[in-house]
């Protein structure tokens, strides 16, 4: 009974602690494209409480279609009793600019027209998103961030932010990510945008425009998020064998339908463009020089079966960040392994932080 009550208490604590908030920036926000936003809003969620000296901040950068409630989509690592426990850490995750979970995006109202932006929304880059995060950080009075962590597109944000504000972060953990988005990754994203653009409704000024195309785009994306071996294990047909309606086929349909219930094609299109913009060398001397500016103690983690952000990209990151550590995790789940292999990540994080603390002491 005592164990049961502790579990109930932890769940209740998590529910009480998770707070969804809005940050409003009322000034013109210039963008890397040369365009601008007439102000913006960021939706963000926090879990836990700041300690007295504000030294327990863990900032999470979410992935492409993610949202601020990190304890829901990364609950193997974040939440009561998890490695990043809100009883110990103040956890914050902000919805990236351009997304559809409360931050300003293409379905937000353009104050100049009093109608949604749709395809009039300006082009965003990862650097724009990171600059908006930093405005939120300053508004919260956080001079330092203990740990900055993110996977995939969130990992791209981690690297860019650690360059832009090198003296802010103590530790960074960029996971399954890259310093520059590869031609392979851009080709996957362009293929998905082509699927959206092939939808006859695309371009219409209504929220459902391009939705059927986005379902096909998501199905295509799954081929880059998972692995051959993962599909073989999870989606292989079982006896009796038929000639149609295969398990893998229904899975692809299901994943498209699932995303359509919580996302929109405009957001998908714009965020995929922002992911493609990842290039730490743009306007800087080189990728190597840009990574060399990072001062935070760095752990970069690869997934050995990841074909979208293959391990070579994380090895490159670790090679050029001073004193960075590289670790590879074995997984059947491809790129999505960073959301699945929780036990492996807990072991890696614990060892890394313990080693760094022993060096400091």
Short mmCIF file of C-alpha atoms in Angstrom, two decimals:
data_model
loop_
_atom_site.label_atom_id
_atom_site.label_comp_id
_atom_site.label_asym_id
_atom_site.label_seq_id
_atom_site.Cartn_x
_atom_site.Cartn_y
_atom_site.Cartn_z
CA UNK A 1 0.00 0.00 0.00
CA UNK A 2 2.84 2.39 0.86
CA UNK A 3 4.46 1.81 -2.54
CA UNK A 4 1.12 2.37 -4.27
CA UNK A 5 0.58 5.64 -2.41
CA UNK A 6 4.05 6.86 -3.37
CA UNK A 7 3.27 6.18 -7.03
CA UNK A 8 -0.03 8.06 -6.75
CA UNK A 9 1.76 10.95 -5.03
CA UNK A 10 4.35 11.16 -7.81
CA UNK A 11 1.68 11.20 -10.52
CA UNK A 12 -0.25 13.87 -8.62
CA UNK A 13 2.95 15.88 -8.14
CA UNK A 14 3.63 15.72 -11.88
CA UNK A 15 0.13 16.91 -12.69
CA UNK A 16 0.41 19.81 -10.25
CA UNK A 17 3.88 20.83 -11.38
CA UNK A 18 3.44 20.87 -15.14
CA UNK A 19 2.50 24.41 -16.02
CA UNK A 20 1.78 25.62 -19.55
CA UNK A 21 2.57 29.29 -20.10
CA UNK A 22 2.91 31.90 -22.83
CA UNK A 23 5.76 34.27 -23.55
CA UNK A 24 4.82 37.29 -25.65
CA UNK A 25 7.41 39.30 -27.55
CA UNK A 26 5.64 42.49 -28.73
CA UNK A 27 8.42 43.96 -30.88
CA UNK A 28 9.27 43.39 -34.53
CA UNK A 29 11.35 40.23 -34.78
CA UNK A 30 13.76 40.25 -37.76
CA UNK A 31 14.33 36.88 -39.40
CA UNK A 32 17.38 35.44 -41.11
CA UNK A 33 15.53 35.49 -44.45
CA UNK A 34 15.30 39.29 -44.34
CA UNK A 35 11.60 39.11 -43.52
CA UNK A 36 10.20 39.77 -40.04
CA UNK A 37 7.39 38.94 -37.66
CA UNK A 38 5.43 41.76 -35.99
CA UNK A 39 6.05 40.15 -32.61
CA UNK A 40 5.39 36.54 -31.63
CA UNK A 41 4.26 34.19 -28.88
CA UNK A 42 6.01 31.10 -27.56
CA UNK A 43 4.13 28.43 -25.67
CA UNK A 44 6.21 26.65 -23.06
CA UNK A 45 5.78 24.19 -20.22
CA UNK A 46 7.68 23.77 -16.98
CA UNK A 47 7.98 20.89 -14.57
CA UNK A 48 9.44 21.18 -11.07
CA UNK A 49 10.77 24.26 -9.34
CA UNK A 50 13.85 26.45 -9.57
CA UNK A 51 16.23 26.03 -6.67
CA UNK A 52 17.52 29.08 -4.81
CA UNK A 53 20.58 29.71 -6.99
CA UNK A 54 18.82 28.70 -10.26
CA UNK A 55 21.39 25.99 -10.89
CA UNK A 56 18.98 23.11 -11.64
CA UNK A 57 17.60 24.15 -15.05
CA UNK A 58 17.20 21.45 -17.69
CA UNK A 59 16.04 22.92 -21.00
CA UNK A 60 14.63 20.51 -23.58
CA UNK A 61 14.45 21.29 -27.30
CA UNK A 62 11.72 19.16 -28.86
CA UNK A 63 11.83 17.45 -32.25
CA UNK A 64 10.05 18.25 -35.53
CA UNK A 65 6.41 17.53 -34.61
CA UNK A 66 6.91 17.68 -30.83
CA UNK A 67 5.31 19.87 -28.21
CA UNK A 68 6.28 21.43 -24.84
CA UNK A 69 4.90 18.70 -22.55
CA UNK A 70 8.10 16.68 -22.49
CA UNK A 71 6.91 14.30 -19.77
CA UNK A 72 4.31 13.01 -22.26
CA UNK A 73 6.53 12.29 -25.27
CA UNK A 74 9.85 11.57 -23.48
CA UNK A 75 8.38 10.04 -20.35
CA UNK A 76 11.09 7.40 -20.15
CA UNK A 77 13.51 10.15 -19.11
CA UNK A 78 11.39 13.03 -17.77
CA UNK A 79 8.91 12.94 -14.90
CA UNK A 80 8.56 11.78 -11.32
CA UNK A 81 10.98 8.96 -10.56
CA UNK A 82 12.72 9.33 -13.92
CA UNK A 83 16.31 10.38 -14.54
CA UNK A 84 15.24 14.00 -14.98
CA UNK A 85 13.00 14.12 -11.93
CA UNK A 86 11.06 17.36 -11.25
CA UNK A 87 11.82 16.92 -7.56
CA UNK A 88 15.46 17.63 -8.47
CA UNK A 89 15.34 19.66 -11.68
CA UNK A 90 13.44 22.62 -13.10
CA UNK A 91 12.53 21.33 -16.57
CA UNK A 92 11.45 23.65 -19.34
CA UNK A 93 10.50 23.01 -22.95
CA UNK A 94 9.37 25.73 -25.36
CA UNK A 95 7.32 25.05 -28.48
CA UNK A 96 9.44 26.13 -31.44
CA UNK A 97 8.43 29.21 -33.39
CA UNK A 98 6.32 28.15 -36.40
CA UNK A 99 4.79 25.14 -34.65
CA UNK A 100 1.12 24.59 -33.83
CA UNK A 101 1.17 23.94 -30.08
CA UNK A 102 0.60 27.50 -28.97
CA UNK A 103 3.54 29.31 -30.56
CA UNK A 104 3.15 31.73 -33.45
CA UNK A 105 2.89 29.80 -36.71
CA UNK A 106 1.21 29.79 -40.13
CA UNK A 107 -2.27 29.27 -38.65
CA UNK A 108 -1.84 32.17 -36.22
CA UNK A 109 -3.59 35.45 -36.95
CA UNK A 110 -1.61 37.95 -38.98
CA UNK A 111 -2.31 41.23 -37.15
CA UNK A 112 -2.10 43.16 -40.43
CA UNK A 113 -4.95 41.22 -42.05
CA UNK A 114 -6.80 39.76 -39.03
CA UNK A 115 -6.73 36.41 -40.85
CA UNK A 116 -4.45 33.36 -40.51
CA UNK A 117 -1.09 33.68 -42.22
CA UNK A 118 -1.27 30.38 -44.15
CA UNK A 119 1.39 30.53 -46.91
CA UNK A 120 2.01 34.23 -46.28
CA UNK A 121 3.90 33.22 -43.15
CA UNK A 122 7.59 34.14 -43.44
CA UNK A 123 10.30 31.54 -43.88
CA UNK A 124 11.94 30.51 -40.60
CA UNK A 125 15.33 29.00 -39.86
CA UNK A 126 16.68 27.15 -36.86
CA UNK A 127 18.64 30.27 -35.95
CA UNK A 128 15.41 32.28 -35.77
CA UNK A 129 13.92 29.66 -33.47
CA UNK A 130 16.95 29.63 -31.20
CA UNK A 131 16.95 33.42 -30.96
CA UNK A 132 13.31 33.30 -29.85
CA UNK A 133 14.19 30.69 -27.19
CA UNK A 134 16.93 32.95 -25.90
CA UNK A 135 14.53 35.87 -25.55
CA UNK A 136 12.35 33.60 -23.40
CA UNK A 137 15.37 32.54 -21.34
CA UNK A 138 16.24 36.15 -20.63
CA UNK A 139 12.63 36.98 -19.78
CA UNK A 140 12.69 34.16 -17.21
CA UNK A 141 15.85 35.58 -15.64
CA UNK A 142 17.91 32.45 -16.34
CA UNK A 143 21.52 33.51 -16.68
CA UNK A 144 22.71 29.91 -16.82
CA UNK A 145 21.26 26.60 -17.98
CA UNK A 146 22.63 23.48 -16.30
CA UNK A 147 21.72 21.03 -19.08
CA UNK A 148 20.49 21.69 -22.62
CA UNK A 149 19.22 18.55 -24.33
CA UNK A 150 17.43 17.72 -27.55
CA UNK A 151 17.16 15.08 -30.24
CA UNK A 152 16.80 15.32 -34.02
CA UNK A 153 15.69 18.85 -34.96
CA UNK A 154 15.82 19.65 -31.24
CA UNK A 155 19.47 18.60 -31.29
CA UNK A 156 20.08 21.01 -34.16
CA UNK A 157 18.69 23.75 -31.91
CA UNK A 158 20.96 22.65 -29.06
CA UNK A 159 24.08 23.05 -31.19
CA UNK A 160 23.07 26.39 -32.69
CA UNK A 161 22.12 27.80 -29.29
CA UNK A 162 25.35 26.59 -27.67
CA UNK A 163 27.24 28.59 -30.32
CA UNK A 164 25.08 31.72 -30.14
CA UNK A 165 25.24 31.83 -26.33
CA UNK A 166 28.39 29.87 -25.53
CA UNK A 167 28.71 31.05 -21.92
CA UNK A 168 25.14 30.15 -20.87
CA UNK A 169 25.20 26.33 -20.90
CA UNK A 170 27.09 24.07 -18.52
CA UNK A 171 26.27 20.78 -20.28
CA UNK A 172 24.75 20.07 -23.68
CA UNK A 173 23.42 16.76 -24.98
CA UNK A 174 22.73 16.86 -28.73
CA UNK A 175 21.24 13.49 -29.71
CA UNK A 176 20.75 11.89 -33.14
CA UNK A 177 21.37 15.21 -34.88
CA UNK A 178 23.80 17.06 -37.14
CA UNK A 179 25.82 20.21 -37.68
CA UNK A 180 24.55 20.63 -41.24
CA UNK A 181 21.49 18.97 -42.73
CA UNK A 182 22.62 16.49 -45.35
CA UNK A 183 21.49 16.31 -49.00
CA UNK A 184 19.92 12.98 -47.98
CA UNK A 185 17.91 14.61 -45.20
CA UNK A 186 16.88 17.54 -47.41
CA UNK A 187 15.77 15.10 -50.11
CA UNK A 188 13.55 13.27 -47.60
CA UNK A 189 11.99 16.58 -46.55
CA UNK A 190 11.49 17.76 -50.13
CA UNK A 191 9.79 14.47 -50.96
CA UNK A 192 7.40 15.06 -48.08
CA UNK A 193 6.69 18.62 -49.22
CA UNK A 194 6.02 17.32 -52.74
CA UNK A 195 3.42 14.96 -51.26
CA UNK A 196 1.74 17.91 -49.54
CA UNK A 197 1.90 20.06 -52.67
CA UNK A 198 0.34 17.23 -54.74
CA UNK A 199 -2.79 17.48 -52.59
CA UNK A 200 -5.34 19.40 -54.67
CA UNK A 201 -6.41 21.40 -51.64
CA UNK A 202 -2.88 22.69 -50.94
CA UNK A 203 -2.73 26.45 -51.12
CA UNK A 204 -6.35 26.96 -50.14
CA UNK A 205 -6.75 29.41 -47.27
CA UNK A 206 -8.31 26.95 -44.86
CA UNK A 207 -6.90 24.86 -42.02
CA UNK A 208 -7.50 21.46 -43.62
CA UNK A 209 -5.60 22.32 -46.80
CA UNK A 210 -3.00 19.74 -47.75
CA UNK A 211 -4.04 17.34 -45.00
CA UNK A 212 -4.26 14.25 -47.22
CA UNK A 213 -0.86 15.13 -48.64
CA UNK A 214 0.55 15.48 -45.14
CA UNK A 215 -0.64 11.95 -44.31
CA UNK A 216 1.39 10.64 -47.24
CA UNK A 217 4.32 12.83 -46.18
CA UNK A 218 4.26 11.36 -42.68
CA UNK A 219 4.17 7.83 -44.08
CA UNK A 220 7.23 8.62 -46.19
CA UNK A 221 8.95 10.15 -43.18
CA UNK A 222 8.49 6.95 -41.17
CA UNK A 223 10.83 5.19 -43.59
CA UNK A 224 13.58 7.56 -42.49
CA UNK A 225 12.67 7.44 -38.80
CA UNK A 226 12.75 3.66 -38.50
CA UNK A 227 14.96 0.86 -39.86
CA UNK A 228 14.67 -2.18 -42.11
CA UNK A 229 15.21 -4.44 -39.11
CA UNK A 230 12.59 -2.61 -37.06
CA UNK A 231 9.93 -3.06 -39.74
CA UNK A 232 10.95 -6.70 -40.08
CA UNK A 233 10.40 -7.28 -36.36
CA UNK A 234 7.30 -5.12 -35.80
CA UNK A 235 5.42 -5.05 -39.13
CA UNK A 236 6.04 -8.49 -40.61
CA UNK A 237 2.91 -10.42 -41.58
CA UNK A 238 2.07 -13.52 -39.56
CA UNK A 239 0.40 -16.71 -40.86
CA UNK A 240 -1.97 -17.17 -42.57
CA UNK A 241 -0.39 -15.14 -45.36
CA UNK A 242 -2.57 -13.15 -47.75
CA UNK A 243 -2.00 -11.21 -50.96
CA UNK A 244 -3.14 -7.77 -49.76
CA UNK A 245 -3.82 -5.65 -46.65
CA UNK A 246 -0.33 -6.18 -45.26
CA UNK A 247 0.56 -5.21 -41.72
CA UNK A 248 3.20 -2.72 -42.89
CA UNK A 249 0.62 -1.10 -45.19
CA UNK A 250 -1.86 -0.55 -42.38
CA UNK A 251 0.92 0.82 -40.18
CA UNK A 252 1.81 3.47 -42.75
CA UNK A 253 -1.85 4.47 -43.06
CA UNK A 254 -2.19 4.58 -39.27
CA UNK A 255 0.82 6.85 -38.80
CA UNK A 256 -0.48 9.32 -41.38
CA UNK A 257 -3.93 9.40 -39.77
CA UNK A 258 -2.45 9.73 -36.29
CA UNK A 259 -0.46 12.84 -37.15
CA UNK A 260 -3.41 14.41 -39.00
CA UNK A 261 -5.35 14.44 -35.73
CA UNK A 262 -2.82 16.73 -34.05
CA UNK A 263 -0.95 18.64 -36.78
CA UNK A 264 -1.51 20.63 -39.97
CA UNK A 265 0.16 20.69 -43.37
CA UNK A 266 1.20 24.36 -43.19
CA UNK A 267 3.18 23.80 -40.01
CA UNK A 268 4.68 20.59 -41.38
CA UNK A 269 5.80 22.37 -44.57
CA UNK A 270 7.39 25.34 -42.76
CA UNK A 271 9.16 23.32 -40.06
CA UNK A 272 10.64 20.93 -42.62
CA UNK A 273 12.10 23.99 -44.37
CA UNK A 274 13.59 25.17 -41.08
CA UNK A 275 15.20 21.77 -40.51
CA UNK A 276 16.78 21.98 -43.96
CA UNK A 277 18.30 25.35 -42.99
CA UNK A 278 20.61 23.72 -40.45
CA UNK A 279 24.15 24.72 -41.30
CA UNK A 280 26.34 25.89 -38.46
CA UNK A 281 28.90 27.20 -40.99
CA UNK A 282 26.53 29.71 -42.61
CA UNK A 283 28.06 33.15 -42.08
CA UNK A 284 30.87 31.57 -40.07
CA UNK A 285 34.33 30.37 -41.05
CA UNK A 286 33.54 26.63 -41.21
CA UNK A 287 31.63 23.86 -39.48
CA UNK A 288 34.75 22.93 -37.54
CA UNK A 289 35.30 26.50 -36.38
CA UNK A 290 31.65 26.92 -35.41
CA UNK A 291 31.63 23.75 -33.31
CA UNK A 292 34.92 24.82 -31.76
CA UNK A 293 33.17 27.85 -30.24
CA UNK A 294 31.06 25.63 -27.98
CA UNK A 295 32.20 25.88 -24.37
CA UNK A 296 29.71 23.53 -22.72
CA UNK A 297 30.72 20.06 -21.61
CA UNK A 298 29.25 18.00 -24.44
CA UNK A 299 27.85 14.50 -24.79
CA UNK A 300 26.62 13.60 -28.26
CA UNK A 301 24.74 10.33 -28.73
CA UNK A 302 24.09 8.40 -31.94
CA UNK A 303 21.66 5.61 -32.78
CA UNK A 304 23.51 2.89 -34.67
CA UNK A 305 20.57 2.12 -37.01
CA UNK A 306 19.74 5.78 -37.76
CA UNK A 307 19.70 6.40 -41.53
CA UNK A 308 18.38 9.97 -41.31
CA UNK A 309 21.05 11.30 -38.93
CA UNK A 310 23.66 8.53 -39.25
CA UNK A 311 26.33 8.07 -36.54
CA UNK A 312 29.01 9.67 -38.72
CA UNK A 313 27.27 13.01 -38.19
CA UNK A 314 27.47 12.74 -34.40
CA UNK A 315 31.08 11.58 -34.59
CA UNK A 316 31.86 14.74 -36.56
CA UNK A 317 30.18 16.86 -33.88
CA UNK A 318 32.14 15.22 -31.07
CA UNK A 319 35.42 15.48 -32.97
CA UNK A 320 35.21 19.24 -33.33
CA UNK A 321 33.69 20.34 -30.00
CA UNK A 322 36.50 20.67 -27.45
CA UNK A 323 36.65 17.62 -25.15
CA UNK A 324 33.24 16.31 -26.30
CA UNK A 325 32.25 12.70 -25.68
CA UNK A 326 30.60 10.43 -28.28
CA UNK A 327 28.49 7.37 -27.47
CA UNK A 328 26.46 5.10 -29.76
CA UNK A 329 23.26 3.31 -28.72
CA UNK A 330 22.19 0.05 -30.36
CA UNK A 331 18.54 0.00 -31.43
CA UNK A 332 16.17 -1.66 -33.89
CA UNK A 333 14.14 1.54 -34.08
CA UNK A 334 16.38 3.69 -36.25
CA UNK A 335 16.24 7.43 -35.69
CA UNK A 336 13.27 7.03 -33.32
CA UNK A 337 15.51 5.01 -31.03
CA UNK A 338 16.30 8.22 -29.13
CA UNK A 339 12.71 8.18 -27.87
CA UNK A 340 12.65 4.44 -27.15
CA UNK A 341 15.96 3.25 -25.68
CA UNK A 342 15.42 4.88 -22.29
CA UNK A 343 17.44 2.47 -20.15
CA UNK A 344 20.48 2.88 -22.36
CA UNK A 345 20.20 6.66 -22.24
CA UNK A 346 19.82 6.75 -18.48
CA UNK A 347 22.99 4.67 -18.11
CA UNK A 348 24.89 6.93 -20.55
CA UNK A 349 23.73 10.17 -18.92
CA UNK A 350 24.50 8.93 -15.40
CA UNK A 351 28.04 7.87 -16.34
CA UNK A 352 28.74 11.08 -18.26
CA UNK A 353 27.58 13.43 -15.51
CA UNK A 354 29.31 11.40 -12.81
CA UNK A 355 32.58 11.46 -14.74
CA UNK A 356 32.35 15.21 -15.37
CA UNK A 357 31.65 15.85 -11.69
CA UNK A 358 34.64 13.73 -10.65
CA UNK A 359 36.85 15.76 -13.02
CA UNK A 360 35.60 19.02 -11.51
CA UNK A 361 36.17 17.76 -7.99
#
